[in-house]
mmCIF file of C-alpha atoms and ligand atoms in Angstrom:
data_model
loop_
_atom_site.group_PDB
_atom_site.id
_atom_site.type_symbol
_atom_site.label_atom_id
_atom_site.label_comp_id
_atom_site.label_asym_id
_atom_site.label_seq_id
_atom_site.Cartn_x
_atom_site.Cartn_y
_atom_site.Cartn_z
ATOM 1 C CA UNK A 1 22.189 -26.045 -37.159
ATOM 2 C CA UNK A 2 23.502 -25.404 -33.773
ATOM 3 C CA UNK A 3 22.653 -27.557 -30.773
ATOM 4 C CA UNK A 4 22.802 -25.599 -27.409
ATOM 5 C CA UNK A 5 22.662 -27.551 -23.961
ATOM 6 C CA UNK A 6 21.339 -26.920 -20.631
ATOM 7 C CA UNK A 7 25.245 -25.861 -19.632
ATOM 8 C CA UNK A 8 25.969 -23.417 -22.743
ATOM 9 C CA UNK A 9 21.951 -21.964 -21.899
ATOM 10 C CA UNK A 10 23.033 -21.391 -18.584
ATOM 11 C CA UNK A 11 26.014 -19.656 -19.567
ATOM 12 C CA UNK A 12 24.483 -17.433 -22.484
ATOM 13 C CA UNK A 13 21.810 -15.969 -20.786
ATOM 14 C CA UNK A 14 22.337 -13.652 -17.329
ATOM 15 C CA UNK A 15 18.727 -12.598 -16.020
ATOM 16 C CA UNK A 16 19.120 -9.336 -16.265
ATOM 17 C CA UNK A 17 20.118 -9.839 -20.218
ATOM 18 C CA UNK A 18 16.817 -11.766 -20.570
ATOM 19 C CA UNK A 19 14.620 -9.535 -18.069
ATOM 20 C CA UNK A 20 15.139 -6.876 -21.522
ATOM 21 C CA UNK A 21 14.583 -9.068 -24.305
ATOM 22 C CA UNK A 22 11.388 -10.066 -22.194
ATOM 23 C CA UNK A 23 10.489 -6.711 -21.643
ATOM 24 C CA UNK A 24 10.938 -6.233 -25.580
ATOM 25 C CA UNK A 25 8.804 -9.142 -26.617
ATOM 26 C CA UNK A 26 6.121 -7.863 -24.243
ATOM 27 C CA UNK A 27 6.156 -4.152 -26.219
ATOM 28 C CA UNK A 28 5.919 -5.596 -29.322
ATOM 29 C CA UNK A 29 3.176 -8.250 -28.520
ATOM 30 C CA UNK A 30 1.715 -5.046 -27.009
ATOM 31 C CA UNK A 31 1.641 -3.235 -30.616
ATOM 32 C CA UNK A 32 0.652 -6.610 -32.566
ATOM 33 C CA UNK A 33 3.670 -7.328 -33.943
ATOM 34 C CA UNK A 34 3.173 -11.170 -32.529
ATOM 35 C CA UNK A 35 1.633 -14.063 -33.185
ATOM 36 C CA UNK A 36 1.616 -16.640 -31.227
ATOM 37 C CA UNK A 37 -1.537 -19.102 -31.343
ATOM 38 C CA UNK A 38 -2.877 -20.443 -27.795
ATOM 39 C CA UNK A 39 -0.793 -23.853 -27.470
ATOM 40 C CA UNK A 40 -2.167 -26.952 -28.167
ATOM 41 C CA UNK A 41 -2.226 -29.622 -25.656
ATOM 42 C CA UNK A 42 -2.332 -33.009 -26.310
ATOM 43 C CA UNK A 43 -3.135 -35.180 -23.235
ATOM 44 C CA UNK A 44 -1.717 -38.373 -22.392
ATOM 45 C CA UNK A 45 -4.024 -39.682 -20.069
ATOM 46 C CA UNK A 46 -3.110 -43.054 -18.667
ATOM 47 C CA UNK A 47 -0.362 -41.323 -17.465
ATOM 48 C CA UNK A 48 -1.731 -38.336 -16.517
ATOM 49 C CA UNK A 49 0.725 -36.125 -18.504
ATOM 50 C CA UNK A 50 0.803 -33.487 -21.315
ATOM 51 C CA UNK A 51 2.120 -32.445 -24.440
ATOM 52 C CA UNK A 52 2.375 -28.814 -24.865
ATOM 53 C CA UNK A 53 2.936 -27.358 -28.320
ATOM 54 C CA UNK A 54 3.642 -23.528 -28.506
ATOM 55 C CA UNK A 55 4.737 -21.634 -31.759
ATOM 56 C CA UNK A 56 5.747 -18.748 -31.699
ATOM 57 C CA UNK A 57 6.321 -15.271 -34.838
ATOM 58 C CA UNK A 58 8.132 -11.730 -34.027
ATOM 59 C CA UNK A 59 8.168 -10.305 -37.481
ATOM 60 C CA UNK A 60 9.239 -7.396 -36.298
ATOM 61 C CA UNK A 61 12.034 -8.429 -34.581
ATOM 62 C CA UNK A 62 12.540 -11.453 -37.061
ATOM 63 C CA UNK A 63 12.228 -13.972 -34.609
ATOM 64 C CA UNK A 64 9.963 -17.927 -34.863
ATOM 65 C CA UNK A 65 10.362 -21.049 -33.393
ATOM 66 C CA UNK A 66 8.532 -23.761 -31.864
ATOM 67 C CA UNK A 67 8.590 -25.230 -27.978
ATOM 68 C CA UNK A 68 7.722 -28.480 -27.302
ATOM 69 C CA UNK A 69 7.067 -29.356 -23.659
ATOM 70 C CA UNK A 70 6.007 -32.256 -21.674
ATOM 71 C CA UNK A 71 4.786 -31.880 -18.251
ATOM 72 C CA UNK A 72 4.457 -35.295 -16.161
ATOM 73 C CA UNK A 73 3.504 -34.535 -12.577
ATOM 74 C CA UNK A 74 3.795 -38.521 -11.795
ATOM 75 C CA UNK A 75 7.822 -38.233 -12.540
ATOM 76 C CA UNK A 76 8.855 -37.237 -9.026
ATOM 77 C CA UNK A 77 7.622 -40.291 -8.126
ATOM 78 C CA UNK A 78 10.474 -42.050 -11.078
ATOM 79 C CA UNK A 79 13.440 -39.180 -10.095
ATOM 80 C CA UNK A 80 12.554 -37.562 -13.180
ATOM 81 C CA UNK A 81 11.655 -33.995 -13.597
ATOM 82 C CA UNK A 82 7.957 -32.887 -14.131
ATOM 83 C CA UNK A 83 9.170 -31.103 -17.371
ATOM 84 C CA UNK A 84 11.105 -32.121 -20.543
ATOM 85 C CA UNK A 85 10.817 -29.516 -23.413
ATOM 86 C CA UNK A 86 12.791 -29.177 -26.533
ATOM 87 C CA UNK A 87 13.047 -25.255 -28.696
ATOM 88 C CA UNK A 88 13.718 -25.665 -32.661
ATOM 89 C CA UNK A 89 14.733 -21.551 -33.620
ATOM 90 C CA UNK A 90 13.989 -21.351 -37.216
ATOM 91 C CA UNK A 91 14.948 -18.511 -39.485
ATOM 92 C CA UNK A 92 11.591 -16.525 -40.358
ATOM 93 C CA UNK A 93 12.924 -15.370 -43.468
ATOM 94 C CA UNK A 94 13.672 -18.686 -45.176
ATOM 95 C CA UNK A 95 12.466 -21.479 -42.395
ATOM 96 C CA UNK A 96 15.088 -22.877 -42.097
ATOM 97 C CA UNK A 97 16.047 -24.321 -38.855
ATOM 98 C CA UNK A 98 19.212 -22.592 -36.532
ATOM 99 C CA UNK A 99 19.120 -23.919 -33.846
ATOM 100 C CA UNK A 100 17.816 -26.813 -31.211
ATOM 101 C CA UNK A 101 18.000 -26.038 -27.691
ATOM 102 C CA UNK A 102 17.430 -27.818 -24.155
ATOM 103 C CA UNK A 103 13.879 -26.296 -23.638
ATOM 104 C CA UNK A 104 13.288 -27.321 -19.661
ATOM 105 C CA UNK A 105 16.127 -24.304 -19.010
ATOM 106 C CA UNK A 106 15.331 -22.284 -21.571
ATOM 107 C CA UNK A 107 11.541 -22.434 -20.262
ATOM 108 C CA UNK A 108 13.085 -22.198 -16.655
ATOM 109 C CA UNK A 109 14.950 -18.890 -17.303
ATOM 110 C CA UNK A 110 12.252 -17.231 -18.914
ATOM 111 C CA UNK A 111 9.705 -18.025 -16.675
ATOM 112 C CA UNK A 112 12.003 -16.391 -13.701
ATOM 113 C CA UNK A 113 12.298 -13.481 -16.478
ATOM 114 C CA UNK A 114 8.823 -13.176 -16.809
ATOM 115 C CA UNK A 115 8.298 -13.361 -12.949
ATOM 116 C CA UNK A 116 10.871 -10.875 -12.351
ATOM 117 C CA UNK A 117 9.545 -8.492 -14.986
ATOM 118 C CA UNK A 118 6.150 -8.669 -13.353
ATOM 119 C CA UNK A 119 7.933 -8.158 -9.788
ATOM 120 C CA UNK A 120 9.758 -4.802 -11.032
ATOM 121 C CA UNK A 121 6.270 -3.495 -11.416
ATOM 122 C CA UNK A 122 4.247 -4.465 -8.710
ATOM 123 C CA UNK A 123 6.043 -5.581 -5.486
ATOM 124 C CA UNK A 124 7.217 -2.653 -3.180
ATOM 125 C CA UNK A 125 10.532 -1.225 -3.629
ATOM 126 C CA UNK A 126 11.432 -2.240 -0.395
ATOM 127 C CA UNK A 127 10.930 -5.925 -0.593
ATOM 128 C CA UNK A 128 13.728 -7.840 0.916
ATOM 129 C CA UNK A 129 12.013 -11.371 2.188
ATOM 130 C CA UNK A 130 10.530 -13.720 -0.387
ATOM 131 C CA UNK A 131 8.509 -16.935 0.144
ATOM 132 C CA UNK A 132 8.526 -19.780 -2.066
ATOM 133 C CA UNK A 133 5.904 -22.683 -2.404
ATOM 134 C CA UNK A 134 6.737 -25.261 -3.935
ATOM 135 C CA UNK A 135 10.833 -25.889 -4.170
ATOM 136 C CA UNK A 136 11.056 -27.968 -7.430
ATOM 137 C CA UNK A 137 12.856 -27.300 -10.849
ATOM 138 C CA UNK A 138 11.098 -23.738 -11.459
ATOM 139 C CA UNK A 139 12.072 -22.149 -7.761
ATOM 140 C CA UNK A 140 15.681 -21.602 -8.312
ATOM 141 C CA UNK A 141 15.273 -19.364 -11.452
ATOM 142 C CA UNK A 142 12.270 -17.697 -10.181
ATOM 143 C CA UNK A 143 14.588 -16.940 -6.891
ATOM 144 C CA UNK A 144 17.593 -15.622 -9.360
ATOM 145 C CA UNK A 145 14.796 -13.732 -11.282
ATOM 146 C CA UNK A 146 13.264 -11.979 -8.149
ATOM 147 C CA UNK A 147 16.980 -11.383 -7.030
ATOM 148 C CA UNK A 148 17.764 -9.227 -9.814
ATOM 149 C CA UNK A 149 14.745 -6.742 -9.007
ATOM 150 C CA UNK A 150 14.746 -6.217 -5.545
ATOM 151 C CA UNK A 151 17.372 -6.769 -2.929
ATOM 152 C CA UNK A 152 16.106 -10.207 -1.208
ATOM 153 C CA UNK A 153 18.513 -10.779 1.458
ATOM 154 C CA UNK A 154 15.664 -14.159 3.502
ATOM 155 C CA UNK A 155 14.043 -16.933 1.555
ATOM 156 C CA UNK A 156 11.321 -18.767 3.594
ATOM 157 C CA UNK A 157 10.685 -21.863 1.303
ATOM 158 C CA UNK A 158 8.057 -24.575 1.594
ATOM 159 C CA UNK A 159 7.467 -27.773 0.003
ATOM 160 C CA UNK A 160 5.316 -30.749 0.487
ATOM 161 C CA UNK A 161 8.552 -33.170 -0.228
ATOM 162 C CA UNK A 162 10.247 -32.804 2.666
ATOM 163 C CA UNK A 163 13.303 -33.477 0.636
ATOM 164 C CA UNK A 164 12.812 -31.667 -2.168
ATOM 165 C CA UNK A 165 12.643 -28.376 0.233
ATOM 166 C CA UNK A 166 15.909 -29.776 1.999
ATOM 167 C CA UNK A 167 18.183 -29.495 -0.771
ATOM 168 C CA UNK A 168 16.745 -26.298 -2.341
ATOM 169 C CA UNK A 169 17.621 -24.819 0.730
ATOM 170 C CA UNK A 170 21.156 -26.028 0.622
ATOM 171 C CA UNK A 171 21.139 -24.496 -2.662
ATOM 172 C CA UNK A 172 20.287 -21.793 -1.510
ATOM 173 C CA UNK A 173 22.500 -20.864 1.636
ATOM 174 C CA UNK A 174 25.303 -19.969 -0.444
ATOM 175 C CA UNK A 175 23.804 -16.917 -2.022
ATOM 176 C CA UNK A 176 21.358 -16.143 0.844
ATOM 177 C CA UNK A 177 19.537 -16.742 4.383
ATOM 178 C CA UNK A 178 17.276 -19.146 3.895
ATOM 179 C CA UNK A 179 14.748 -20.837 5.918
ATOM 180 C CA UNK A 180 12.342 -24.008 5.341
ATOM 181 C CA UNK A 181 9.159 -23.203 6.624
ATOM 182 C CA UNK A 182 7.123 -25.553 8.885
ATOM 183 C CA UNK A 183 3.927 -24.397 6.872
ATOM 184 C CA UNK A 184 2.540 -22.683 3.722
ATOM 185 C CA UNK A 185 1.573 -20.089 6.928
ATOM 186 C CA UNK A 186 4.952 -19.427 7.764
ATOM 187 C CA UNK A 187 6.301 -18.934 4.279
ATOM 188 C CA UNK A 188 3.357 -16.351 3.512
ATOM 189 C CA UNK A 189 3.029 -14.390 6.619
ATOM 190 C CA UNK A 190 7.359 -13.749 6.568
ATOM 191 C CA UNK A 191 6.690 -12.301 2.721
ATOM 192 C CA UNK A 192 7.183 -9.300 1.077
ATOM 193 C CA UNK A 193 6.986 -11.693 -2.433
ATOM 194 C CA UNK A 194 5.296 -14.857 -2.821
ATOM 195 C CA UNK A 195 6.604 -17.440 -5.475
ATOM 196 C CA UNK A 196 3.983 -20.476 -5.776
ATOM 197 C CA UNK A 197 5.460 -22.568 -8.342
ATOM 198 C CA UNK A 198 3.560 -26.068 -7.344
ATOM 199 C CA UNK A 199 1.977 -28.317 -9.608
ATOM 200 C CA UNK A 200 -0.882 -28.526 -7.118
ATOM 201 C CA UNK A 201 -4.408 -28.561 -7.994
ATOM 202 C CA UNK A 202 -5.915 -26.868 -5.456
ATOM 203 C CA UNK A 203 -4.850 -24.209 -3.488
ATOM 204 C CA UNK A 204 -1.834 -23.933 -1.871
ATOM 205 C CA UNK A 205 -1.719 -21.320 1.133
ATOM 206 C CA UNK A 206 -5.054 -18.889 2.408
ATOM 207 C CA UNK A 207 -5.342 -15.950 1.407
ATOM 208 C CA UNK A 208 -6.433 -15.058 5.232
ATOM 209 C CA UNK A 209 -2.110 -15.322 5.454
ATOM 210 C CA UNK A 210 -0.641 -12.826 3.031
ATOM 211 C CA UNK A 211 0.074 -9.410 4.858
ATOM 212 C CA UNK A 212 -0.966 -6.418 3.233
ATOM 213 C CA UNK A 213 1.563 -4.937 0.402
ATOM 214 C CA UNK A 214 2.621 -8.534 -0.674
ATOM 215 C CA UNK A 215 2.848 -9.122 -4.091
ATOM 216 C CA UNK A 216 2.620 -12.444 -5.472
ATOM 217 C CA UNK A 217 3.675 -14.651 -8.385
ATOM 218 C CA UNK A 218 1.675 -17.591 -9.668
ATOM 219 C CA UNK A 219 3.201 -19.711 -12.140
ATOM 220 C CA UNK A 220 2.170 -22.985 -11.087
ATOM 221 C CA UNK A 221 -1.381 -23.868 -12.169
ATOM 222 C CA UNK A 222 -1.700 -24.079 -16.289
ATOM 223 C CA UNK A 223 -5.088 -25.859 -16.637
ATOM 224 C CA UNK A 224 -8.496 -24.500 -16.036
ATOM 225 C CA UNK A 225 -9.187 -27.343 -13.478
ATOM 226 C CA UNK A 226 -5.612 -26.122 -11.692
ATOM 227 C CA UNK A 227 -5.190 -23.058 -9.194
ATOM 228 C CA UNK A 228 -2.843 -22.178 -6.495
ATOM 229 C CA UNK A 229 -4.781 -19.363 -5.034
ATOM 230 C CA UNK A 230 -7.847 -19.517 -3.170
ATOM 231 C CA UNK A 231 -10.765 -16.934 -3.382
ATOM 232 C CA UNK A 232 -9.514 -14.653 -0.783
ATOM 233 C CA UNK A 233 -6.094 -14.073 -2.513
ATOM 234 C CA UNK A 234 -8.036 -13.363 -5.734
ATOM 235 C CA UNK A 235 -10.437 -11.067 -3.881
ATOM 236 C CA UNK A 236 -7.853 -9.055 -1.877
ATOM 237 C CA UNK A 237 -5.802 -8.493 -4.931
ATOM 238 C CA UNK A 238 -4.952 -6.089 -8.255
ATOM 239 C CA UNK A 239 -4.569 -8.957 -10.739
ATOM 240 C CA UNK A 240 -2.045 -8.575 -13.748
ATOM 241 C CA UNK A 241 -1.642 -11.491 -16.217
ATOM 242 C CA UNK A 242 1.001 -12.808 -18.339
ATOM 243 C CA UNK A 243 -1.537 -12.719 -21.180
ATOM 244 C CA UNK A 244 -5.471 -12.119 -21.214
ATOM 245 C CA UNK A 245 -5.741 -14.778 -23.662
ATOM 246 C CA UNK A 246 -3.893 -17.480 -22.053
ATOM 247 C CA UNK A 247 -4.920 -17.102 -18.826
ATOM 248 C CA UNK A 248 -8.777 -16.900 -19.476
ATOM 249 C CA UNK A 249 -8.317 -20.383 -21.671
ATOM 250 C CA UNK A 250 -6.267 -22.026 -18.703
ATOM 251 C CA UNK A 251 -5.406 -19.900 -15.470
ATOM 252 C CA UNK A 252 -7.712 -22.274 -13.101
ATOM 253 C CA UNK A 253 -6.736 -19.301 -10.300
ATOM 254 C CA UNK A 254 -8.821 -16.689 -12.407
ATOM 255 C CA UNK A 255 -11.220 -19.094 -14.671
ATOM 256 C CA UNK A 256 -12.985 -21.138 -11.243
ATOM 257 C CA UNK A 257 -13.596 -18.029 -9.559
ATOM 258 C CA UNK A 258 -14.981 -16.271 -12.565
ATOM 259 C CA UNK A 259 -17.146 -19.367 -13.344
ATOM 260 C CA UNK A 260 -18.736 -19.373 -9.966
ATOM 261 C CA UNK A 261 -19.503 -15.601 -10.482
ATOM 262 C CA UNK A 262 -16.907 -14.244 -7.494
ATOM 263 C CA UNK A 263 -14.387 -12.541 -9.930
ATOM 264 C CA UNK A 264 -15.219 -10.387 -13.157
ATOM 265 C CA UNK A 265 -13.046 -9.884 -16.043
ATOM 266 C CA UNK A 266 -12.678 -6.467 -15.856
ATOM 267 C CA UNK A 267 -10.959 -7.008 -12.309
ATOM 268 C CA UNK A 268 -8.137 -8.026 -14.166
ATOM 269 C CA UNK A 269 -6.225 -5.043 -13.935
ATOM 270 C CA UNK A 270 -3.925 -5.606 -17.155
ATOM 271 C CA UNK A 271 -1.231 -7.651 -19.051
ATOM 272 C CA UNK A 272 2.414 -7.097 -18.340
ATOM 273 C CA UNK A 273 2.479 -5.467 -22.152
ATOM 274 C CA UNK A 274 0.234 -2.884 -20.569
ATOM 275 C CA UNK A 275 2.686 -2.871 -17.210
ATOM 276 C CA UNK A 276 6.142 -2.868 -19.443
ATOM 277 C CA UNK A 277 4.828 0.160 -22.219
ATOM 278 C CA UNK A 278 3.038 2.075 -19.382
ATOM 279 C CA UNK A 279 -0.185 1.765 -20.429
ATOM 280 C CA UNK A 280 -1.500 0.673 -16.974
ATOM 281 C CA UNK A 281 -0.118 1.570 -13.578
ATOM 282 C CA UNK A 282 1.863 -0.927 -11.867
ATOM 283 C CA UNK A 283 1.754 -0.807 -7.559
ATOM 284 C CA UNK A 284 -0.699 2.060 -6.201
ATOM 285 C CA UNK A 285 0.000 2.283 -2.915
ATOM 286 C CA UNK A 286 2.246 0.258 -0.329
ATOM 287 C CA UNK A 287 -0.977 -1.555 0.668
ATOM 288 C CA UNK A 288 -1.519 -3.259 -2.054
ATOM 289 C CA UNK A 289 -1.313 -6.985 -2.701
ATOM 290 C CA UNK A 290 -0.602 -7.554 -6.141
ATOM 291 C CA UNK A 291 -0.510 -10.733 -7.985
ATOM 292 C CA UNK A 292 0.879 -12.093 -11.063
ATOM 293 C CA UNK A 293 -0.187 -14.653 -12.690
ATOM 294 C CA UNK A 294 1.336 -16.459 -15.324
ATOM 295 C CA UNK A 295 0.945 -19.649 -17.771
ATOM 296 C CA UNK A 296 3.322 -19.079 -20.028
ATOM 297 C CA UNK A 297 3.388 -17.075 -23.438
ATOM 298 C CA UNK A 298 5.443 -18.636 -26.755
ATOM 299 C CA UNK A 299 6.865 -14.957 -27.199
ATOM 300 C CA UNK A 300 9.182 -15.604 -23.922
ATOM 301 C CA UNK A 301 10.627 -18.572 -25.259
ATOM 302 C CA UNK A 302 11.640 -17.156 -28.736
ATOM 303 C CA UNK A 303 13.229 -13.632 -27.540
ATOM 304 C CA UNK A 304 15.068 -15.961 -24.854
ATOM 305 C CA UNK A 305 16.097 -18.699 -27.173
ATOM 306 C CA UNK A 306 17.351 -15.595 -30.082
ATOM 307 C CA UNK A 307 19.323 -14.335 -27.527
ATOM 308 C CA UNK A 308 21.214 -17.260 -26.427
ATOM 309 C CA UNK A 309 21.578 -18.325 -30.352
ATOM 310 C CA UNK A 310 23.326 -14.526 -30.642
ATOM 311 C CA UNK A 311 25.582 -15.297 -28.265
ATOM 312 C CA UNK A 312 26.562 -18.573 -29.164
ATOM 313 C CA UNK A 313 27.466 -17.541 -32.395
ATOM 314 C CA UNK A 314 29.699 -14.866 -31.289
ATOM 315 C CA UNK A 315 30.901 -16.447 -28.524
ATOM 316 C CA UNK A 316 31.410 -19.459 -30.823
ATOM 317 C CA UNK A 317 29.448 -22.067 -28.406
ATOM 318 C CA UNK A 318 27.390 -24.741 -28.762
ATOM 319 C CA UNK A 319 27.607 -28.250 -31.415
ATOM 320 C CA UNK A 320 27.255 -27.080 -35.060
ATOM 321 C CA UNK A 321 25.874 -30.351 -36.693
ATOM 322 C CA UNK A 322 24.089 -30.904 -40.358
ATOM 323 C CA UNK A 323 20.846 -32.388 -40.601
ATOM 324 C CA UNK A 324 19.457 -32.266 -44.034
HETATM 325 N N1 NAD B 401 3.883 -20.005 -15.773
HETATM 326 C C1 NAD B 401 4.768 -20.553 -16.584
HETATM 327 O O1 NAD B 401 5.176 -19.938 -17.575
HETATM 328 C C2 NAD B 401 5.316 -21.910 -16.260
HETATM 329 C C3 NAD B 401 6.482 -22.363 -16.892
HETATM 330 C C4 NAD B 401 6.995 -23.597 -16.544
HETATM 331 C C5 NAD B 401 6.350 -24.379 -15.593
HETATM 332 N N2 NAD B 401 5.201 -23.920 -15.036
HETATM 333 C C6 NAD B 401 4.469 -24.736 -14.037
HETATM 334 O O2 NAD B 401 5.094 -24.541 -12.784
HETATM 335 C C7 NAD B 401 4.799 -25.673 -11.942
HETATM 336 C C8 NAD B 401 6.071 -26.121 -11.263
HETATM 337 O O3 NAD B 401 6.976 -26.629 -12.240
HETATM 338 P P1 NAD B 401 8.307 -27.405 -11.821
HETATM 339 O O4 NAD B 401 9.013 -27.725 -13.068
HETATM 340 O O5 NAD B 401 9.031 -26.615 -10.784
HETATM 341 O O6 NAD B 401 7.686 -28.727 -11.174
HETATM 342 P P2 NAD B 401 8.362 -29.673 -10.107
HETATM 343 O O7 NAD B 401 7.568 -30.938 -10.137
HETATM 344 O O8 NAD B 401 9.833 -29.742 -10.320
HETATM 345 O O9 NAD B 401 8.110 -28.943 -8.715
HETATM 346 C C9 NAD B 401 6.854 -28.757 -8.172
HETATM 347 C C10 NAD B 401 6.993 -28.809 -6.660
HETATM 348 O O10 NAD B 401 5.728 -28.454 -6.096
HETATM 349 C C11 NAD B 401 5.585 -29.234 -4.902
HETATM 350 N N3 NAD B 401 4.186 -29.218 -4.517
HETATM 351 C C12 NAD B 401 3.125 -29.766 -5.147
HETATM 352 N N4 NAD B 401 1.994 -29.472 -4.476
HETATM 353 C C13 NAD B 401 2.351 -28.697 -3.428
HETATM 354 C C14 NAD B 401 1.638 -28.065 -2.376
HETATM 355 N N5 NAD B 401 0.323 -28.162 -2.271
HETATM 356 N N6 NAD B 401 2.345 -27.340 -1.467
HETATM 357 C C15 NAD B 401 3.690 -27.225 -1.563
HETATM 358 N N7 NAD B 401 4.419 -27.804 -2.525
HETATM 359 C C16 NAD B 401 3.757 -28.527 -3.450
HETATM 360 C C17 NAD B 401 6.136 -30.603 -5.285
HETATM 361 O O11 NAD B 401 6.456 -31.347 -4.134
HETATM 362 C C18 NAD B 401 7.347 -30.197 -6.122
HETATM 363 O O12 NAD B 401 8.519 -30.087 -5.345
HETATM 364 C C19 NAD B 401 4.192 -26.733 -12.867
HETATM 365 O O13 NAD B 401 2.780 -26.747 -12.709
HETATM 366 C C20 NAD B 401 4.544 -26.244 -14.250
HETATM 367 O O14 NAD B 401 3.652 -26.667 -15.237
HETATM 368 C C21 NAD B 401 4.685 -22.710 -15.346
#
């Protein structure tokens, strides 16, 4: 079995590497060759955290494994991040295991993947200033996702943690301009693309904000009692979703709305399968705001976590150790 760190992850998988091994997942989910259960949580409530587990089976492509994440909001508070995760690859010809990976990176670079995937699709080809809400662990590889796809050359960023925002922006302002914003206002009305990767429960900006022919990426909320977007946003926009069955068992952002009879499911313009094979139209018109919203989809971490066990092996990285 081969153990790959956050480091060696890092190292084995460029964006643009994983934006196409996304973009193949999401065809072949797209013609059923995928199965991938909606994850079980497991809630730890005294400390108001979660267990998330989230198998995943290409057969097609020949691909299963497992992720197992925790998400802790109350860490910040301890310096530790929201999110630890773990990804066993196993071998779904035999089962056995290949390969145990840092999953907080691995779920980090594929949720940038996802985002920038989306973003190819739907923002305007002439995007160049992003906003970002919310400046914690996902923000950098949602930024280096986004990157790849259009030509960003200003990040406005905003964060309630005051220092948190600080040092992503010294991050930052070696690849690009960046400024904090004073507000969620600011960040929105500078945007061509929105990031909101919070771990808010309510939302985190007004629609009343977004200028028309933004388009928008929500990855934060992951629990029907969560959103990041208020009505307006959902009103004033062409929705596409990572996956219709996630997201309508725990996008908050779509499922409130829809419970209080303001949104229908059949606004939800598509899935990015439908985006990715052409199915469904991406942007209409340079008017548009367009949003993506994502919760995460157990394909995305098994395309992502083949491809960095491929190149490990023939790059000869990683610890090879024996379990059993
Ligand atoms: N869609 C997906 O596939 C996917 C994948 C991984 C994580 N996530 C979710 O993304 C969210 C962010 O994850 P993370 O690892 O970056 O968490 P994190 O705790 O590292 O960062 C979250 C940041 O949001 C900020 N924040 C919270 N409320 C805010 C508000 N109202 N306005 C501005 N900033 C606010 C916090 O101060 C913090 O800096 C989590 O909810 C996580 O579950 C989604």
């Amino acid at each position: 079995m081969l153990i790959l760190n956050r480091k060696e992850l890092e190292e084995l998988l460029p964006m643009e590497e994983v934006l196409d091994v996304l973009a193949m997942g999401f065809r072949e989910a797209k013609e059923g060759k995928c199965v991938v259960p909606v994850r079980f949580h497991l809630n730890v409530e005294e400390y108001q955290g979660q267990f998330l587990f989230m198998p995943a089976l290409l057969s097609g492509l020949k691909q299963s494994g497992t992720k197992i994440v925790s998400v802790f909001p109350q860490n910040i508070s301890k310096g530790k991040p929201t999110i630890y995760a773990t990804y066993l690859l196993n071998d779904p010809v035999t089962g056995e295991l290949l390969a145990l990976m840092e999953g907080a990176t691995l779920t980090g670079i594929r949720t940038g993947g996802a985002s920038g995937l989306a973003t190819r699709y739907l923002a305007r080809k002439d995007s160049k200033i992003l906003g970002i809400i919310g400046t914690g662990f996902q923000s950098f590889f949602q930024f280096r996702a986004i990157q790849v796809v259009r030509p960003i050359e200003e990040v406005w960023a905003y964060d309630l943690d005051s220092q948190r925002l600080e040092s992503f922006c010294k991050r930052l302002s070696f690849l690009v301009k960046v400024y904090p914003a004073s507000s969620p206002a600011e960040a929105v009305r500078e945007s061509d693309i929105l990031i909101t990767s919070t771990t808010s429960k309510t939302p985190v900006f007004s629609g009343k904000d977004l200028r028309p022919g933004t388009h928008i990426n929500a990855i934060g909320a992951f629990r029907p009692d969560m959103r990041e977007t208020d009505d307006e946003t959902i009103l004033r926009s062409k929705i596409v979703v990572d996956t219709f069955e996630g997201c309508l068992s725990e996008a908050g952002d779509l499922l409130i709305p829809m419970s209080e009879g303001k949104l229908k499911r059949e606004r939800i313009h598509g899935d990015l399968g439908d985006l990715v094979t052409g199915r469904k139209e991406g942007r209409h018109s340079e008017e548009e705001i367009t949003l993506f919203k994502s919760v995460g989809f157990a394909m995305e971490d098994v395309v992502t976590a083949h491809l960095a066990y491929q190149k490990a092996i023939q790059q000869g990285k990683g610890e090879r150790v024996e379990i059993s």
